[in-house]
Short mmCIF file of C-alpha atoms in Angstrom, two decimals:
data_model
loop_
_atom_site.label_atom_id
_atom_site.label_comp_id
_atom_site.label_asym_id
_atom_site.label_seq_id
_atom_site.Cartn_x
_atom_site.Cartn_y
_atom_site.Cartn_z
CA MET T 225 -12.79 -11.26 -2.99
CA LYS T 226 -13.73 -9.23 -6.03
CA ILE T 227 -12.85 -5.49 -5.45
CA PHE T 228 -14.28 -2.48 -7.39
CA PRO T 229 -11.97 0.48 -6.94
CA VAL T 230 -13.31 4.04 -6.76
CA PHE T 231 -10.55 6.79 -6.65
CA LEU T 232 -11.20 9.89 -4.66
CA GLY T 233 -7.98 11.67 -5.34
CA MET T 234 -7.19 14.44 -2.79
CA ARG T 235 -10.86 14.52 -1.27
CA GLY T 236 -10.93 14.66 2.43
CA CYS T 237 -7.20 15.13 2.92
CA PRO T 238 -6.61 17.56 5.85
CA ALA T 239 -3.22 18.74 4.52
CA ARG T 240 -0.91 18.30 1.51
CA CYS T 241 1.96 15.97 2.41
CA VAL T 242 5.40 16.95 1.05
CA TYR T 243 5.40 13.92 -1.46
CA CYS T 244 1.63 13.91 -2.55
CA ASP T 245 -0.23 14.36 -5.72
CA GLN T 246 -2.92 11.69 -5.61
CA ASP T 247 -4.40 12.77 -8.90
CA LYS T 248 -1.18 11.94 -10.73
CA ILE T 249 -0.36 8.82 -8.63
CA SER T 250 -3.76 7.11 -9.16
CA GLY T 251 -3.82 7.97 -12.80
CA ALA T 252 -7.70 8.31 -12.48
CA PRO T 253 -9.86 11.23 -13.64
CA ASP T 254 -12.26 13.22 -11.32
CA LEU T 255 -15.04 11.18 -9.89
CA ASP T 256 -18.10 11.03 -12.01
CA LEU T 257 -20.75 9.63 -9.67
CA LYS T 258 -23.36 8.70 -12.22
CA ALA T 259 -20.87 6.89 -14.47
CA THR T 260 -19.23 5.17 -11.35
CA ILE T 261 -22.63 3.97 -10.17
CA ALA T 262 -23.27 2.45 -13.56
CA GLN T 263 -19.93 0.64 -13.54
CA ILE T 264 -20.59 -0.55 -10.08
CA GLN T 265 -24.06 -1.94 -11.06
CA ASP T 266 -22.29 -3.77 -13.87
CA PHE T 267 -19.65 -5.12 -11.60
CA ILE T 268 -22.40 -6.34 -9.05
CA THR T 269 -24.25 -8.08 -11.87
CA ARG T 270 -21.20 -9.92 -13.12
CA ASN T 271 -20.21 -11.06 -9.60
CA ALA T 272 -23.64 -11.92 -8.46
CA GLY T 273 -23.56 -14.20 -5.49
CA LEU T 274 -19.79 -13.79 -4.88
CA PRO T 275 -18.19 -11.76 -1.90
CA LYS T 276 -17.05 -8.44 -3.12
CA GLN T 277 -16.20 -4.86 -1.94
CA ILE T 278 -16.51 -1.44 -3.37
CA ALA T 279 -13.22 0.16 -2.30
CA PHE T 280 -12.67 3.89 -2.02
CA TYR T 281 -9.04 4.67 -2.42
CA GLY T 282 -6.98 8.00 -2.26
CA GLY T 283 -7.94 10.93 -0.11
CA SER T 284 -9.23 10.45 3.41
CA PHE T 285 -12.69 8.84 3.35
CA THR T 286 -13.71 9.46 6.90
CA ALA T 287 -12.56 13.11 6.82
CA LEU T 288 -15.02 13.75 4.08
CA ASP T 289 -18.26 15.69 4.98
CA ARG T 290 -20.65 13.28 6.49
CA ASP T 291 -23.47 14.29 4.36
CA PHE T 292 -21.41 13.67 1.24
CA ARG T 293 -20.29 10.23 2.67
CA GLU T 294 -23.79 9.10 3.25
CA LYS T 295 -25.03 10.29 -0.16
CA LEU T 296 -21.98 8.41 -1.89
CA LEU T 297 -22.56 5.12 -0.02
CA GLY T 298 -26.38 5.45 -0.30
CA SER T 299 -26.24 5.87 -4.01
CA VAL T 300 -23.88 2.78 -4.24
CA LEU T 301 -26.13 0.66 -1.91
CA GLU T 302 -28.97 0.97 -4.23
CA VAL T 303 -27.34 -1.15 -6.79
CA CYS T 304 -25.54 -3.63 -4.33
CA ASP T 305 -26.50 -7.05 -3.32
CA SER T 306 -26.21 -8.72 0.03
CA PHE T 307 -22.77 -10.09 -0.72
CA THR T 308 -21.23 -6.56 -1.04
CA SER T 309 -19.48 -4.57 1.49
CA PHE T 310 -17.23 -1.40 1.55
CA ARG T 311 -13.49 -0.92 2.02
CA ILE T 312 -12.06 2.59 2.62
CA SER T 313 -8.67 4.17 2.91
CA THR T 314 -8.37 7.08 5.23
CA HIS T 315 -6.21 9.26 7.51
CA PRO T 316 -5.25 7.97 11.04
CA LEU T 317 -6.59 11.22 12.65
CA PHE T 318 -10.15 10.48 11.41
CA VAL T 319 -10.88 7.00 12.99
CA ASP T 320 -12.22 7.87 16.50
CA HIS T 321 -14.83 5.80 18.22
CA ASP T 322 -17.69 7.62 16.70
CA ILE T 323 -16.47 7.40 13.10
CA LEU T 324 -15.91 3.79 13.52
CA ASP T 325 -19.30 3.15 14.83
CA TRP T 326 -20.57 5.07 11.68
CA CYS T 327 -18.35 2.84 9.56
CA ALA T 328 -19.88 -0.42 11.05
CA LYS T 329 -23.38 1.09 10.45
CA TRP T 330 -22.73 1.69 6.72
CA ASN T 331 -21.27 -1.89 6.15
CA ILE T 332 -17.52 -0.92 5.95
CA LYS T 333 -15.76 -4.02 6.65
CA THR T 334 -12.10 -3.08 5.74
CA ILE T 335 -10.30 0.11 6.86
CA GLU T 336 -6.82 0.91 5.35
CA LEU T 337 -4.83 3.55 7.19
CA GLY T 338 -2.45 5.61 5.26
CA ILE T 339 0.13 5.44 8.21
CA GLN T 340 3.26 5.65 5.94
CA ASP T 341 5.63 5.44 8.83
CA PHE T 342 5.52 5.09 12.72
CA ASN T 343 8.63 7.19 13.47
CA ASP T 344 7.98 10.61 14.74
CA GLU T 345 10.78 12.47 12.94
CA VAL T 346 9.96 10.89 9.60
CA LEU T 347 6.25 11.82 10.02
CA LYS T 348 7.30 15.35 10.83
CA GLN T 349 9.60 15.78 7.80
CA SER T 350 6.77 14.35 5.78
CA CYS T 351 4.18 16.75 6.94
CA ARG T 352 1.78 14.04 7.90
CA GLY T 353 0.35 15.92 10.84
CA TYR T 354 0.33 13.13 13.41
CA THR T 355 2.79 11.21 15.68
CA GLY T 356 3.79 7.54 15.69
CA LYS T 357 1.84 7.07 18.89
CA GLN T 358 -1.31 8.53 17.31
CA ALA T 359 -0.90 6.30 14.20
CA TRP T 360 -0.43 3.43 16.48
CA GLU T 361 -3.47 4.14 18.47
CA ALA T 362 -5.53 4.68 15.42
CA ALA T 363 -4.73 1.12 14.13
CA VAL T 364 -5.44 -0.47 17.53
CA ARG T 365 -8.85 1.23 17.55
CA VAL T 366 -9.73 -0.29 14.13
CA LYS T 367 -8.71 -3.71 15.03
CA GLU T 368 -10.60 -3.59 18.43
CA LYS T 369 -13.69 -2.64 16.70
CA GLY T 370 -13.41 -5.78 14.56
CA PHE T 371 -12.74 -4.20 11.15
CA GLU T 372 -10.16 -5.88 8.81
CA LEU T 373 -7.14 -3.56 9.20
CA GLY T 374 -4.93 -2.44 6.25
CA ILE T 375 -1.60 -0.61 6.81
CA GLN T 376 -0.05 1.55 4.14
CA LEU T 377 3.70 2.17 4.50
CA MET T 378 6.18 4.19 2.33
CA PRO T 379 9.66 3.06 2.46
CA GLY T 380 12.25 5.94 1.70
CA LEU T 381 10.37 8.94 3.29
CA PRO T 382 12.44 12.02 4.24
CA GLY T 383 14.43 11.31 7.45
CA TRP T 384 14.28 7.60 7.35
CA SER T 385 17.07 5.54 8.89
CA PRO T 386 17.72 1.94 9.93
CA THR T 387 16.33 2.85 13.30
CA SER T 388 13.06 4.11 11.79
CA LEU T 389 12.92 1.03 9.46
CA ALA T 390 13.33 -1.16 12.53
CA GLU T 391 10.60 0.60 14.32
CA ASN T 392 8.21 -0.02 11.39
CA HIS T 393 9.19 -3.72 11.54
CA THR T 394 8.58 -3.72 15.21
CA ARG T 395 5.16 -2.16 15.01
CA LEU T 396 4.05 -4.41 12.21
CA LEU T 397 4.85 -7.43 14.31
CA GLU T 398 2.85 -5.85 17.26
CA LEU T 399 -0.08 -4.88 15.42
CA LYS T 400 -0.75 -7.98 13.42
CA ALA T 401 -2.58 -6.16 10.65
CA ASP T 402 -4.55 -8.12 8.21
CA LEU T 403 -3.19 -6.28 5.09
CA LEU T 404 -0.10 -4.29 4.06
CA ARG T 405 0.67 -2.12 1.29
CA LEU T 406 4.28 -0.96 0.48
CA TYR T 407 4.78 2.27 -1.61
CA PRO T 408 8.42 3.17 -1.92
CA LEU T 409 8.61 6.86 -2.21
CA VAL T 410 9.19 8.53 -5.54
CA VAL T 411 9.42 12.19 -6.26
CA ILE T 412 6.44 13.58 -8.24
CA ARG T 413 6.54 16.63 -10.31
CA GLY T 414 5.01 19.67 -8.76
CA THR T 415 5.25 18.53 -5.10
CA ALA T 416 7.03 20.15 -2.20
CA LEU T 417 9.34 17.03 -2.25
CA GLU T 418 10.54 17.95 -5.75
CA LYS T 419 11.86 21.32 -4.39
CA ILE T 420 13.53 19.46 -1.52
CA PHE T 421 15.07 16.99 -3.86
CA HIS T 422 16.54 19.73 -6.16
CA ALA T 423 17.84 21.53 -3.33
CA GLY T 424 19.92 18.53 -2.48
CA GLN T 425 18.17 17.94 0.87
CA TYR T 426 16.44 14.64 0.05
CA LYS T 427 18.04 11.53 -1.51
CA PRO T 428 15.36 8.76 -2.65
CA LEU T 429 16.03 5.16 -2.44
CA ASP T 430 17.54 3.57 -5.60
CA LEU T 431 15.76 0.76 -7.15
CA ASP T 432 17.81 -1.97 -5.42
CA GLU T 433 17.41 -0.40 -2.02
CA ALA T 434 13.62 -0.19 -2.54
CA VAL T 435 13.42 -3.87 -3.63
CA THR T 436 15.43 -4.88 -0.68
CA GLN T 437 13.42 -2.97 1.88
CA CYS T 438 10.28 -4.39 0.50
CA ALA T 439 11.51 -7.87 0.51
CA ASP T 440 12.54 -7.48 4.12
CA TYR T 441 8.87 -7.03 5.07
CA PHE T 442 7.84 -10.46 3.82
CA PRO T 443 9.22 -12.67 6.49
CA ILE T 444 7.96 -10.24 9.20
CA ALA T 445 4.33 -10.14 7.72
CA GLU T 446 4.53 -13.97 7.42
CA GLN T 447 5.07 -14.34 11.04
CA VAL T 448 1.79 -12.49 11.96
CA ARG T 449 -0.12 -13.58 8.85
CA THR T 450 -0.37 -10.12 7.47
CA ARG T 451 -0.95 -10.27 3.66
CA ILE T 452 1.09 -7.96 1.55
CA ILE T 453 -1.46 -6.91 -1.00
CA LYS T 454 0.45 -4.19 -2.99
CA LEU T 455 4.09 -3.36 -3.96
CA GLY T 456 4.92 0.03 -5.65
CA ILE T 457 2.76 2.77 -6.88
CA PRO T 458 0.25 2.12 -9.84
CA SER T 459 2.14 1.18 -13.07
CA ASN T 460 -0.30 3.36 -15.05
CA ILE T 461 1.20 6.54 -13.75
CA ASP T 462 2.64 8.88 -16.41
CA ALA T 463 6.33 8.21 -16.05
CA LYS T 464 7.02 11.85 -17.08
CA GLU T 465 5.58 12.87 -13.78
CA ILE T 466 8.27 10.97 -11.83
CA VAL T 467 11.35 13.19 -11.15
CA ALA T 468 13.30 10.67 -9.30
CA GLY T 469 13.06 7.52 -7.21
CA PRO T 470 12.60 3.70 -7.35
CA TRP T 471 9.71 3.41 -9.84
CA HIS T 472 9.38 0.44 -12.13
CA PRO T 473 6.47 -0.77 -13.90
CA ALA T 474 6.86 -4.19 -12.70
CA PHE T 475 8.15 -3.41 -9.14
CA GLY T 476 6.21 -6.21 -7.35
CA GLU T 477 7.82 -8.85 -9.77
CA LEU T 478 11.30 -7.53 -8.93
CA VAL T 479 10.47 -8.00 -5.23
CA LYS T 480 9.09 -11.50 -5.83
CA ALA T 481 12.39 -12.27 -7.87
CA GLU T 482 14.39 -11.15 -4.89
CA LEU T 483 12.55 -13.45 -2.55
CA ILE T 484 13.11 -16.41 -4.70
CA ALA T 485 16.75 -15.63 -4.85
CA ARG T 486 16.89 -15.32 -1.18
CA LYS T 487 15.13 -18.78 -0.92
CA VAL T 488 17.72 -20.35 -2.96
CA LEU T 489 20.66 -18.68 -1.34
CA SER T 490 19.35 -19.88 2.14
CA ILE T 491 19.69 -23.55 1.04
CA ASN T 492 22.50 -25.66 2.38
CA PRO T 493 23.33 -27.89 -0.66
CA GLN T 494 24.81 -30.59 1.48
CA GLU T 495 21.42 -30.98 3.27
CA GLU T 496 18.93 -30.54 0.39
CA ALA T 497 18.43 -29.91 -3.22
CA ALA T 498 17.55 -26.58 -4.62
CA THR T 499 14.45 -26.77 -6.70
CA LEU T 500 12.41 -24.06 -8.33
CA SER T 501 8.89 -24.30 -9.71
CA ARG T 502 8.19 -23.35 -13.28
CA GLU T 503 6.62 -20.08 -12.15
CA GLU T 504 9.67 -19.21 -10.04
CA ILE T 505 11.86 -19.85 -12.94
CA ARG T 506 9.66 -17.81 -15.12
CA MET T 507 9.79 -14.94 -12.71
CA LEU T 508 13.47 -14.95 -12.49
CA LYS T 509 13.95 -14.89 -16.15
CA ALA T 510 11.38 -12.24 -16.74
CA HIS T 511 12.18 -9.94 -13.82
CA GLY T 512 15.22 -11.29 -12.07
CA GLY T 513 18.01 -8.80 -12.91
CA LYS T 514 20.33 -8.88 -10.01
CA ALA T 515 18.23 -11.65 -8.30
CA LEU T 516 18.85 -13.94 -11.38
CA ASP T 517 22.50 -13.25 -11.25
CA LYS T 518 22.62 -14.21 -7.65
CA VAL T 519 20.79 -17.54 -8.37
CA GLN T 520 22.99 -18.27 -11.33
CA LYS T 521 26.18 -17.86 -9.30
CA TRP T 522 24.75 -20.04 -6.39
CA PHE T 523 23.99 -22.98 -8.98
CA GLU T 524 27.51 -22.46 -10.52
CA HIS T 525 29.16 -22.74 -7.10
CA ASN T 526 27.08 -25.51 -5.72
CA THR T 527 26.36 -27.97 -8.67
#
């Protein structure tokens, strides 16, 4: 599936979460509709005959004014072919039955919900404006209406605990979402979270903790055939805007290296040989860090 991303920044967001500054996180300029349509037309032409999506990220698409939504989608549809559908990201409070019927009418096939966490206390401390039950019900509605469901979670939110983490794991197993994005929380300059951090009231995950927590989602997602499609915030963010937290330009590769290490460490050398593909070896050498150390020690001990 070919995807053309359109970033909406804070458009449609009903409130400002403690951690959020979408304009800095996306690294994208304000939306220039005329230029965007021209880029989409080129994208459609280059991928003629192939399944593709125009994806509206950031903000809360279904919370936008309906006239604006329809003008935006209508303008895009003028240059689309029959192989093109839409993907949106939105807020869990803005996917009632009427809105979902509207989405189906406008050829929206994939809906990603910025749930971030299913735990009530974590959601409260993050100023998300909804409960875990409301987030769950929103996700269920999206699935029941036949859309491809994406879930966005943020490890390391204020108030998180092993209990809240386990709750997220359980919810993921129960929901059987199609897609999952994991964005470990970082402290962005100018946000309310920065003030909380400097006041000593919030401690972000360190890089190893974030890698571990994200890696832990993989076997859970595999059980229910949920595809993890993104790990970490965009690498093109200005690093000077990050005050603290587990940001790394190759965060996804660190998680994959950790998974390779876990694969090796799970092997009983008396029963099977440990073999790694060229790609796995390359990944460990390039991004292994502590994961590479684990693998090297395993081979030293068992060969």
